[in-house]
Structure formats: structure tokens, C-alpha cells
PDB file of C-alpha atoms in Angstrom:
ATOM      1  CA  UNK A   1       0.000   0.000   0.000  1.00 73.00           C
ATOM      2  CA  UNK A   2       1.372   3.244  -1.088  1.00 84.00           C
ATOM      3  CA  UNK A   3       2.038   5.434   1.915  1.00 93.00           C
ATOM      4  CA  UNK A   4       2.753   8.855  -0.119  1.00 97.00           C
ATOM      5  CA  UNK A   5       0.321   9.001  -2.890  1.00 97.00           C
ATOM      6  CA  UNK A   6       0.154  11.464  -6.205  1.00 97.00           C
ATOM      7  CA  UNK A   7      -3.328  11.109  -7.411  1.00 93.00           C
ATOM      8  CA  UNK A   8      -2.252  13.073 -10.826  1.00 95.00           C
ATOM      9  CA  UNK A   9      -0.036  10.921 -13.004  1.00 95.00           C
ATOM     10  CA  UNK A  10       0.059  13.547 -15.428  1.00 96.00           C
ATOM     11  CA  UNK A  11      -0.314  18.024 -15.171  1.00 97.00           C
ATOM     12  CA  UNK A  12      -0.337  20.454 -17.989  1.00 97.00           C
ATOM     13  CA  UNK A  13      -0.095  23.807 -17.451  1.00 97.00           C
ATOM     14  CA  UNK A  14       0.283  27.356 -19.581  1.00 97.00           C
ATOM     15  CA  UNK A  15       3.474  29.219 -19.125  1.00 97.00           C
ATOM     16  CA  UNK A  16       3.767  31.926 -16.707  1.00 97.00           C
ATOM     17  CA  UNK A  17       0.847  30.107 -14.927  1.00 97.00           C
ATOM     18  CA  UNK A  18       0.710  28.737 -11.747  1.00 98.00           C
ATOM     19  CA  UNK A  19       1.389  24.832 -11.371  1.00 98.00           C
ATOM     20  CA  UNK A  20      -0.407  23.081  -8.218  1.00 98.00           C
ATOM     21  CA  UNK A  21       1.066  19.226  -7.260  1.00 98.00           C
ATOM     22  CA  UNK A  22      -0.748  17.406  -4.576  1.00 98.00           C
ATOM     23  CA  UNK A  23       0.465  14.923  -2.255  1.00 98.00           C
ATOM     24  CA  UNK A  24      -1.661  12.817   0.386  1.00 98.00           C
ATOM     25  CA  UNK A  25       0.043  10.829   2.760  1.00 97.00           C
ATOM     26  CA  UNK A  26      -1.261   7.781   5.113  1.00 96.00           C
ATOM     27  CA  UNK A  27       1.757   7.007   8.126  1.00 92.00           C
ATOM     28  CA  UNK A  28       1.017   9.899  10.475  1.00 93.00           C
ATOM     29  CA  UNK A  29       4.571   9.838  11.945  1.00 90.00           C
ATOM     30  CA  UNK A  30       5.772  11.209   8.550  1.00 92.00           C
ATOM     31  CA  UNK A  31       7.510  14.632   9.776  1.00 91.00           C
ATOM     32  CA  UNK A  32       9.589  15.665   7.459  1.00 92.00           C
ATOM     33  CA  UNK A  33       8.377  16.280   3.774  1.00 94.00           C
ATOM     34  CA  UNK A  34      10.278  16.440   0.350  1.00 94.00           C
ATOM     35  CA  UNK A  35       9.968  17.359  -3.219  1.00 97.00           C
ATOM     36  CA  UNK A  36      12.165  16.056  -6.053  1.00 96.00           C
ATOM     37  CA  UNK A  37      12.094  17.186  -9.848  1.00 97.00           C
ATOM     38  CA  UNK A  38      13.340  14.493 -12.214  1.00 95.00           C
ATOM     39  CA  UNK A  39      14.179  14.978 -15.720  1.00 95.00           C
ATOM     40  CA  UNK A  40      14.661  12.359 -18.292  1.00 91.00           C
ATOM     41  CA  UNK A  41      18.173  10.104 -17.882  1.00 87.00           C
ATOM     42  CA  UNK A  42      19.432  11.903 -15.127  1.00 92.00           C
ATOM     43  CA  UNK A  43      18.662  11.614 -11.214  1.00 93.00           C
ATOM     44  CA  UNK A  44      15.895  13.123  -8.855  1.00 94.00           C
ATOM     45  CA  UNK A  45      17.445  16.717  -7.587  1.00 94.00           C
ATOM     46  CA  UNK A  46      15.918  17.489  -4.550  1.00 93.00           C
ATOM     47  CA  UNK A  47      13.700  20.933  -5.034  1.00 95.00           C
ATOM     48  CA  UNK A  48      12.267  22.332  -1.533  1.00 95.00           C
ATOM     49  CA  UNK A  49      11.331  20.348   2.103  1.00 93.00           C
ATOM     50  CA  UNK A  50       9.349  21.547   5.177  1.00 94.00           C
ATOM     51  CA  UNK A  51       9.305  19.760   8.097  1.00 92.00           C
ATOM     52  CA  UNK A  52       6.076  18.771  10.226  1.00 92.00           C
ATOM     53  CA  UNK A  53       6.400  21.729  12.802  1.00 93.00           C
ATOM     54  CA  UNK A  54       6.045  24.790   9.869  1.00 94.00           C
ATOM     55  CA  UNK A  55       2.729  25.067   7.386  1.00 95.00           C
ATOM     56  CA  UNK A  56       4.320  26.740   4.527  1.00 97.00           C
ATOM     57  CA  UNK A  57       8.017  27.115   3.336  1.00 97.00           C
ATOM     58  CA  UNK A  58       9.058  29.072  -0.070  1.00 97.00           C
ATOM     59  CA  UNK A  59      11.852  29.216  -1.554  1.00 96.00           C
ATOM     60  CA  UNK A  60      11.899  31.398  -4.886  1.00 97.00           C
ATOM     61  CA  UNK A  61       9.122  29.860  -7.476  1.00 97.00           C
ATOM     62  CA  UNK A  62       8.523  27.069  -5.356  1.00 98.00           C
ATOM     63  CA  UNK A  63       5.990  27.157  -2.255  1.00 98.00           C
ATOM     64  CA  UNK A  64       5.754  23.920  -0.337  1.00 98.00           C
ATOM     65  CA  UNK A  65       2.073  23.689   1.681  1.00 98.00           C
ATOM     66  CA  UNK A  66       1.728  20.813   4.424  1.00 97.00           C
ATOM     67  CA  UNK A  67      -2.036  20.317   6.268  1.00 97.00           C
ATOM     68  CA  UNK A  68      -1.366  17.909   8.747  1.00 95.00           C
ATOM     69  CA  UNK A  69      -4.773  17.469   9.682  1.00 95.00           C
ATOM     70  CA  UNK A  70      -5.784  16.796   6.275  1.00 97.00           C
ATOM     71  CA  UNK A  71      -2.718  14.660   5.780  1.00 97.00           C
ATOM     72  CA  UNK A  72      -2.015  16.359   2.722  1.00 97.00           C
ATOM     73  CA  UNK A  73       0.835  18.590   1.031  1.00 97.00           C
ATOM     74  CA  UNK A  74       1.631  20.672  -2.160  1.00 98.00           C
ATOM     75  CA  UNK A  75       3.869  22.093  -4.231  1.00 98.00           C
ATOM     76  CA  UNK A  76       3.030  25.684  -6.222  1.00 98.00           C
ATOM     77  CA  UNK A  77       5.267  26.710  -8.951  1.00 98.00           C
ATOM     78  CA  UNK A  78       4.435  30.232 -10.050  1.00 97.00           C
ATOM     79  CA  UNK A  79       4.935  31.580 -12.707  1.00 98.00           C
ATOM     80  CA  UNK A  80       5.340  28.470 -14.253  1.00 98.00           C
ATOM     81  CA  UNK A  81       8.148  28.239 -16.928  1.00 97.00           C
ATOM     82  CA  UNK A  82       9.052  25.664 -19.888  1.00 96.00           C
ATOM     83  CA  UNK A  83      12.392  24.243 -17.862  1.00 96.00           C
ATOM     84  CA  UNK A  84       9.649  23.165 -15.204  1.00 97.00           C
ATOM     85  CA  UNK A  85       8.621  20.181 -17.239  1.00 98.00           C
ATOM     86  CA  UNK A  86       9.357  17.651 -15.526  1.00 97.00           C
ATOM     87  CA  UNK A  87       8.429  14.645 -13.023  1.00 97.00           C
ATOM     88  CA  UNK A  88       7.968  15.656  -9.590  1.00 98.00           C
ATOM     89  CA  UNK A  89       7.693  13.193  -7.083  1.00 97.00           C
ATOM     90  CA  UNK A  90       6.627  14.231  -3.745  1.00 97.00           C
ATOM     91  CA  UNK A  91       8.557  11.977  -0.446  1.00 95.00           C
ATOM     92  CA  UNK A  92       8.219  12.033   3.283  1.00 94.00           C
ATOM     93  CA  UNK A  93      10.178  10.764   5.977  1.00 89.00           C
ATOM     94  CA  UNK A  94      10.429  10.089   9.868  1.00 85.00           C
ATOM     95  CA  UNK A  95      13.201  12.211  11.346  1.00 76.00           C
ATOM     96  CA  UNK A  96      15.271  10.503  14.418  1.00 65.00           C
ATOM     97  CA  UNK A  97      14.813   7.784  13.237  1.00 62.00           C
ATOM     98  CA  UNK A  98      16.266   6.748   9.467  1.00 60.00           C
ATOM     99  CA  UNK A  99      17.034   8.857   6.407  1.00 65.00           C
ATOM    100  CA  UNK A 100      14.754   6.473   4.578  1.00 79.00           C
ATOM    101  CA  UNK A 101      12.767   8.512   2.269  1.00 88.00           C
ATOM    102  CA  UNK A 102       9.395   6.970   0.866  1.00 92.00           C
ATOM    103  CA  UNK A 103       8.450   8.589  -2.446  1.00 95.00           C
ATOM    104  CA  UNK A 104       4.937   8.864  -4.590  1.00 96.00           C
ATOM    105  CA  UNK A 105       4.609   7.562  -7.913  1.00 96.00           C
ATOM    106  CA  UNK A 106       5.438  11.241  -9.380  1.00 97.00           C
ATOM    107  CA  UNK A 107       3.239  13.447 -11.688  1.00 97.00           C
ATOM    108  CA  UNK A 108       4.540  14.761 -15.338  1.00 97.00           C
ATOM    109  CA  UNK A 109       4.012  18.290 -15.678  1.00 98.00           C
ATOM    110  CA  UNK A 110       4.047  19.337 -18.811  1.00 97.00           C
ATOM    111  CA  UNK A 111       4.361  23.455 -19.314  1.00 97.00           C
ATOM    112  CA  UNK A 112       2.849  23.754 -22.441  1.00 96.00           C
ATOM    113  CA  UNK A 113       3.953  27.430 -24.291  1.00 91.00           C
TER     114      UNK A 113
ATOM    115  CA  UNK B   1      32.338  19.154  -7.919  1.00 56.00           C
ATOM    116  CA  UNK B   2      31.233  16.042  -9.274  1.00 80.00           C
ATOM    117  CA  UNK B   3      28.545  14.487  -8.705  1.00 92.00           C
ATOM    118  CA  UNK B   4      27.131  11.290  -7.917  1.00 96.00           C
ATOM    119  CA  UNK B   5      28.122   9.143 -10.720  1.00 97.00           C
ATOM    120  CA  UNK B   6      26.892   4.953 -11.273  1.00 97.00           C
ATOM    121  CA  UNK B   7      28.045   2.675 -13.387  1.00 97.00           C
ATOM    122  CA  UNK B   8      27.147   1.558 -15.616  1.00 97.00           C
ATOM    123  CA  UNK B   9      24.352   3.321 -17.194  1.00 96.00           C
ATOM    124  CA  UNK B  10      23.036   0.605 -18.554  1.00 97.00           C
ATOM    125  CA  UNK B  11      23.135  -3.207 -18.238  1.00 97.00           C
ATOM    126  CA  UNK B  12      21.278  -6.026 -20.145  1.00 98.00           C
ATOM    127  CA  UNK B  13      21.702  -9.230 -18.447  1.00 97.00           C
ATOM    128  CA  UNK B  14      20.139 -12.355 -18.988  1.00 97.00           C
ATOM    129  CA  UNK B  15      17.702 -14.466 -16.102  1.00 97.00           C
ATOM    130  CA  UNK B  16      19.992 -16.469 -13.824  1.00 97.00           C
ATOM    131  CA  UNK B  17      23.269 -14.258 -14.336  1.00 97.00           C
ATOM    132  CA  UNK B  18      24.823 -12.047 -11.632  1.00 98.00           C
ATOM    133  CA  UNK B  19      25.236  -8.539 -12.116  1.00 98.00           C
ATOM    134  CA  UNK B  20      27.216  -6.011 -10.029  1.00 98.00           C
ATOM    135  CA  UNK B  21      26.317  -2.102  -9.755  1.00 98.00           C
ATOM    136  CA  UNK B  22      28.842   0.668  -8.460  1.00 98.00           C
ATOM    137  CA  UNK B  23      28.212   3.440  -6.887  1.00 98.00           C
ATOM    138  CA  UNK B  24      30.613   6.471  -6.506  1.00 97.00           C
ATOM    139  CA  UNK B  25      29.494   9.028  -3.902  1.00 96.00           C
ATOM    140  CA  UNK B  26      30.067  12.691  -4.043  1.00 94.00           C
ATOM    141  CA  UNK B  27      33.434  13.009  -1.667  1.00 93.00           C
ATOM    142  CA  UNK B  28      33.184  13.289   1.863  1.00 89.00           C
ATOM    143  CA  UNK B  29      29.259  12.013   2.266  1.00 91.00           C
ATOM    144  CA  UNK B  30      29.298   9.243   4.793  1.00 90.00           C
ATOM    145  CA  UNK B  31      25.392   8.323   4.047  1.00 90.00           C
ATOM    146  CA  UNK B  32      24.876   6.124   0.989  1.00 93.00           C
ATOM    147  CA  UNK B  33      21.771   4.948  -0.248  1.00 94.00           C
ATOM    148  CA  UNK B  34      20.405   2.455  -3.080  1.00 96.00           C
ATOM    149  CA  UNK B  35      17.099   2.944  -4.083  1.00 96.00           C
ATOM    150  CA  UNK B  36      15.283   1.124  -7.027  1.00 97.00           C
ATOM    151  CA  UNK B  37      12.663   2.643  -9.442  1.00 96.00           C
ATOM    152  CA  UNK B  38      10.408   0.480 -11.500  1.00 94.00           C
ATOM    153  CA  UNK B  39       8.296   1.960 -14.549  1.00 91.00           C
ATOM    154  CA  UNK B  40       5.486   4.142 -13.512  1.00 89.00           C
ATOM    155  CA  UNK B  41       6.873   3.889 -10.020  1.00 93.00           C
ATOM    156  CA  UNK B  42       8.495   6.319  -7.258  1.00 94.00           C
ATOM    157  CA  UNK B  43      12.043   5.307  -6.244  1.00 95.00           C
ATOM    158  CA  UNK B  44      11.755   2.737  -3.796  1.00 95.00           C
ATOM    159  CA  UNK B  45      14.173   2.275  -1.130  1.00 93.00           C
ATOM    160  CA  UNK B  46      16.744  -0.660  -0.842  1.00 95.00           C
ATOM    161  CA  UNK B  47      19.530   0.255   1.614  1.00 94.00           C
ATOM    162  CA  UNK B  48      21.228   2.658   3.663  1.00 91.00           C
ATOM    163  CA  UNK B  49      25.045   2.694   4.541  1.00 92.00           C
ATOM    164  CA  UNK B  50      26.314   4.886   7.381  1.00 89.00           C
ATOM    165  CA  UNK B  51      30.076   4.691   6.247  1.00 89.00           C
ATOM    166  CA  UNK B  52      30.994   1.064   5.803  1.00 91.00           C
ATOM    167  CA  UNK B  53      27.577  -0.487   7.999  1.00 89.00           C
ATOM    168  CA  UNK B  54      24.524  -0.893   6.461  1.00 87.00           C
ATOM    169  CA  UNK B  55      22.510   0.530   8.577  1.00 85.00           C
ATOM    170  CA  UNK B  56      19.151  -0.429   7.268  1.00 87.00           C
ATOM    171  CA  UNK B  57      18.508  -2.602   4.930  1.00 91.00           C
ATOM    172  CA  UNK B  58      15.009  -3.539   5.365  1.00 90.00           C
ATOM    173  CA  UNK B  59      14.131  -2.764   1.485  1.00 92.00           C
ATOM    174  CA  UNK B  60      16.094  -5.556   0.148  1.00 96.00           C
ATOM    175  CA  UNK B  61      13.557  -7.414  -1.278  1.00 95.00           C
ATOM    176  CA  UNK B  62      14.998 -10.718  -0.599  1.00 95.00           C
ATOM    177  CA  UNK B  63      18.672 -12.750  -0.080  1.00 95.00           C
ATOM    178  CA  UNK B  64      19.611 -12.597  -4.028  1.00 97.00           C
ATOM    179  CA  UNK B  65      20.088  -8.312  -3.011  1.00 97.00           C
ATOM    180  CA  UNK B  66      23.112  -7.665  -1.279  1.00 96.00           C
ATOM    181  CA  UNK B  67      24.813  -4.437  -1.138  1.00 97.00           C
ATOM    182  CA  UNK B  68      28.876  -3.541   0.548  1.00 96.00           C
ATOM    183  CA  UNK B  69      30.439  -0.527   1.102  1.00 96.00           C
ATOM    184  CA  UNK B  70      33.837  -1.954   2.204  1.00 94.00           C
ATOM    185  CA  UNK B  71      35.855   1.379   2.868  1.00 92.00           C
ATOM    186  CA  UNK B  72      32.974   3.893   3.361  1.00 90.00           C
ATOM    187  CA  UNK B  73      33.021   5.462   0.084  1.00 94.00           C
ATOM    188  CA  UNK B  74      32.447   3.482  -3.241  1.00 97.00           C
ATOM    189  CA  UNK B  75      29.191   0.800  -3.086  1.00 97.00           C
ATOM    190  CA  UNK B  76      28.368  -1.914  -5.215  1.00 98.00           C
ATOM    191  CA  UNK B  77      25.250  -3.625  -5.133  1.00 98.00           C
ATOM    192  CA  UNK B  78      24.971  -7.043  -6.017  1.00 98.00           C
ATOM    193  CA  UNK B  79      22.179  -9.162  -7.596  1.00 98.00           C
ATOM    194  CA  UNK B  80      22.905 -12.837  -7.706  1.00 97.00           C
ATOM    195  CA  UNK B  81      20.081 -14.767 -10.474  1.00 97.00           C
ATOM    196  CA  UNK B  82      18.475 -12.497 -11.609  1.00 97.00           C
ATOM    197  CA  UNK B  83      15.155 -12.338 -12.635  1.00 97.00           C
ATOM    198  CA  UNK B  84      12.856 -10.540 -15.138  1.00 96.00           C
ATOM    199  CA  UNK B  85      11.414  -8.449 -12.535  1.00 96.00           C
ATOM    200  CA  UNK B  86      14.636  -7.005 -11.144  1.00 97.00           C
ATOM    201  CA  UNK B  87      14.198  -5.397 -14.487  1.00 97.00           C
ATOM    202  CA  UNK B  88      14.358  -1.373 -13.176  1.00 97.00           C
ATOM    203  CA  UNK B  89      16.998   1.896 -12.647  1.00 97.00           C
ATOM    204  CA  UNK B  90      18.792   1.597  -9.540  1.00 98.00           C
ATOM    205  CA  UNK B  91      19.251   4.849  -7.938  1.00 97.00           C
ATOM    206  CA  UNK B  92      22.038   5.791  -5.694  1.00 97.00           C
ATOM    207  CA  UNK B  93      22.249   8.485  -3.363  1.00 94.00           C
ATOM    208  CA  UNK B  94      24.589  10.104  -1.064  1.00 93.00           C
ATOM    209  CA  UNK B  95      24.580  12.597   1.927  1.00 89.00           C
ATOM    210  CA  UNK B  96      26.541  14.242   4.262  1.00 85.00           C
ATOM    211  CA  UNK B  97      24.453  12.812   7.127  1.00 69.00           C
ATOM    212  CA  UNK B  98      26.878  13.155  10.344  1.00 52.00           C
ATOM    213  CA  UNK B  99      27.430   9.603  12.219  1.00 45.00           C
ATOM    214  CA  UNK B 100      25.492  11.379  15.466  1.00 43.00           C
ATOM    215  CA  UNK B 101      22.915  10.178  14.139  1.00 42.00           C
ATOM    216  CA  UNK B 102      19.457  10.505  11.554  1.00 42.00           C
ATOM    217  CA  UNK B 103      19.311  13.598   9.844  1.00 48.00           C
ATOM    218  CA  UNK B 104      17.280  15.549   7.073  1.00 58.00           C
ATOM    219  CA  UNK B 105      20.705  16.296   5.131  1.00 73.00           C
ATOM    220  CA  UNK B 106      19.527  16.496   1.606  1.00 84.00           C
ATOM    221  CA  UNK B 107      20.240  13.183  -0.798  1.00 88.00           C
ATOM    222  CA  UNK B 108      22.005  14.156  -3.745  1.00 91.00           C
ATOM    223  CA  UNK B 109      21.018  11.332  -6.128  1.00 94.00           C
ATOM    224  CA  UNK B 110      23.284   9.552  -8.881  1.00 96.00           C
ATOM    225  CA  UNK B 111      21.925   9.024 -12.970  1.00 96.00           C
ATOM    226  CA  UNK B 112      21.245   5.339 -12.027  1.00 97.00           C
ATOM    227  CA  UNK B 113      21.501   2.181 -13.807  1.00 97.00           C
ATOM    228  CA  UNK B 114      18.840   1.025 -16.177  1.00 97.00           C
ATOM    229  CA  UNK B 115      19.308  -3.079 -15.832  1.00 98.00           C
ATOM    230  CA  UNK B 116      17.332  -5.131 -18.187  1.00 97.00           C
ATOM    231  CA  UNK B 117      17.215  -8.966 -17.568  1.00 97.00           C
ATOM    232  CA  UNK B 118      15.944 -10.813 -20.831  1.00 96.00           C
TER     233      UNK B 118
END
């Protein structure tokens, strides 16, 4: 059973638009949260965290929004640009205890011109 | 400075062989991780070295996975018959992660290995 879970396989959005990734997660002792970007061939680059204790963390383009209550978290990308295609997969972890990082299936965004 | 770098990027192997991936970690990281990523799938996690100790390896999906780390920097993770669905890229990852303990130290992930078993 998938303990992070991306409902969206697949986003396209307009250029200069915003982009909006969701995230659910099941294990409630998840307290540390993660987004990767992943192009084709090449590794998953880690993109912007936020650990269980905050609600919101931005970092440039990217704003990272965790509901604990609702077990749910997202990623907004704005504006949205053509070097954000890419797959994004969302990941969680359980600080103090392992670095073992449990990722979602990813979703494609596509940033259509 | 470099990266992450695995080798090799690709490997077709045929059911019942052995194969052996590397693993070079950016210099100075003492946490190494494998991770393995079927199609359509999220990375999924294998193993985690703290310097030369695996310390967890609870993703290994079973005794034909086996992963060493003999002098705390280069890994190589061995799969002995192989099977069609070890068919996947194997993702390696390394951090600075201090030995006091778990940390959130970013993972700065490798290109991985593509292995096909025919």
C-alpha cells in the first residue's frame, strides 16, 4: 500500500501560470516532507522540504504547503516556466529515526507554451 | 564538484546471471543509499550505509540483493540470479548525514543504472 500518494499521473499547465502538485500521505509519523524534480536520464534533484512543525516554506518559485490534519501537502510553482517540465515526485520521511525517504509515484508536468 | 556518478548506465543481463552495480558518492558524504525505481513507479528504497555499515537494509527485497560498502566510500550492489522483474533503474544516493545520528541532510542522487534482464 502506497504510503505517499500522487493522485495526478500527469499536469499540464500554460506558461507563466501557476502549477499546483498534490500529495496525500497515510503514516502519520511522517515529519519531514520532500519534493524532487526528475528529468529524463538523469537523477531526482531534490527541489524544496518543510518539516512537520512549519505550514508553509518558499523558496523562490517554489511554495511547499503541508495540512497535517488533512494529511495532505503541495507544491506551487508560479509563474510556471518551460524548464519546469518535468516529473515531480513528492517523499516524506520520519526524522530521528532513518534517512529512509518513501516517495509517490510522481506526476509529469508538462508546461505547455 | 562532481557528482554522484553509477556505473554503468546501462546493463542487459540475462535471467539467472549475476550482475554487479557501483556506486561512486560525491566526496566526503558518509550516508549512501540504493534505491530502485520500477516503470510508472516512485524510487523505492533498498539500503542505507552509514560509512561502511549498512545501517538499514530492510528494502532488500529478498537474499539474491546484497549491497557492501567496504571502505565507506564506493558501493556496489549485487544481484545474484536475476530475474525478469529485477528489471528497473537503480538509484544511488549520497549525503553528508553526520554519524550522530538521523538527519534531514539532503540526498544528492546519482543518474542510475537502467538493468534489463531478458
Amino acid at each position: 500500500d502506497q504510503q505517499v500518494k500522487q493522485n495526478s499521473p500527469s499536469l499540464s499547465v500554460q506558461e507563466g501560470r501557476i502549477s499546483i502538485l498534490n500529495c496525500d500521505y497515510t503514516n502519520s509519523m511522517f515529519d519531514y516532507f520532500l519534493w524532487y524534480k526528475k528529468y529524463p536520464a538523469e537523477g531526482p534533484t531534490f527541489l524544496i522540504s518543510i518539516s512537520s512543525i512549519k505550514d508553509k516554506n518558499e523558496d523562490g518559485r517554489f511554495t511547499v504547503f503541508l495540512n497535517k490534519s488533512a494529511k495532505h501537502l503541495s507544491l506551487h510553482i508560479v509563474p510556471s516556466q518551460p524548464g519546469d517540465s518535468a516529473v515531480y515526485f513528492c517523499a516524506a520521511s520520519v526524522m530521528n529515526r532513518d534517512d529512509k525517504i518513501i516517495f509517490g509515484k510522481g506526476t509529469r508536468l508538462h508546461i505547455l507554451p | 564538484g562532481a557528482g554522484v556518478s553509477q556505473t554503468p548506465s546501462n546493463k542487459v543481463t540475462e535471467k539467472g546471471k549475476y550482475v554487479e552495480l557501483r556506486c561512486d558518492p560525491i566526496s566526503g558524504h558518509t550516508a549512501l543509499y540504493w534505491y530502485r525505481q520500477s516503470l510508472g513507479q516512485g524510487p523505492e528504497f533498498l539500503i542505507y550505509f552509514q560509512g561502511t555499515g549498512a545501517a538499514d537494509d530492510s528494502g532488500l527485497p529478498n537474499d539474491r540483493f546484497f549491497a557492501v560498502r567496504p571502505e565507506g566510500s564506493v558501493s556496489t550492489l549485487k544481484i545474484q540470479r536475476t530475474e525478469r522483474g529485477d528489471s528497473a533503474v537503480y538509484l544511488c544516493a549520497s549525503s553528508e548525514a553526520g554519524t550522530s545520528g538521523p538527519s534531514t541532510d539532503t540526498q544528492y542522487f546519482g543518474p542510475g543504472t537502467r538493468l534489463t534482464v531478458l
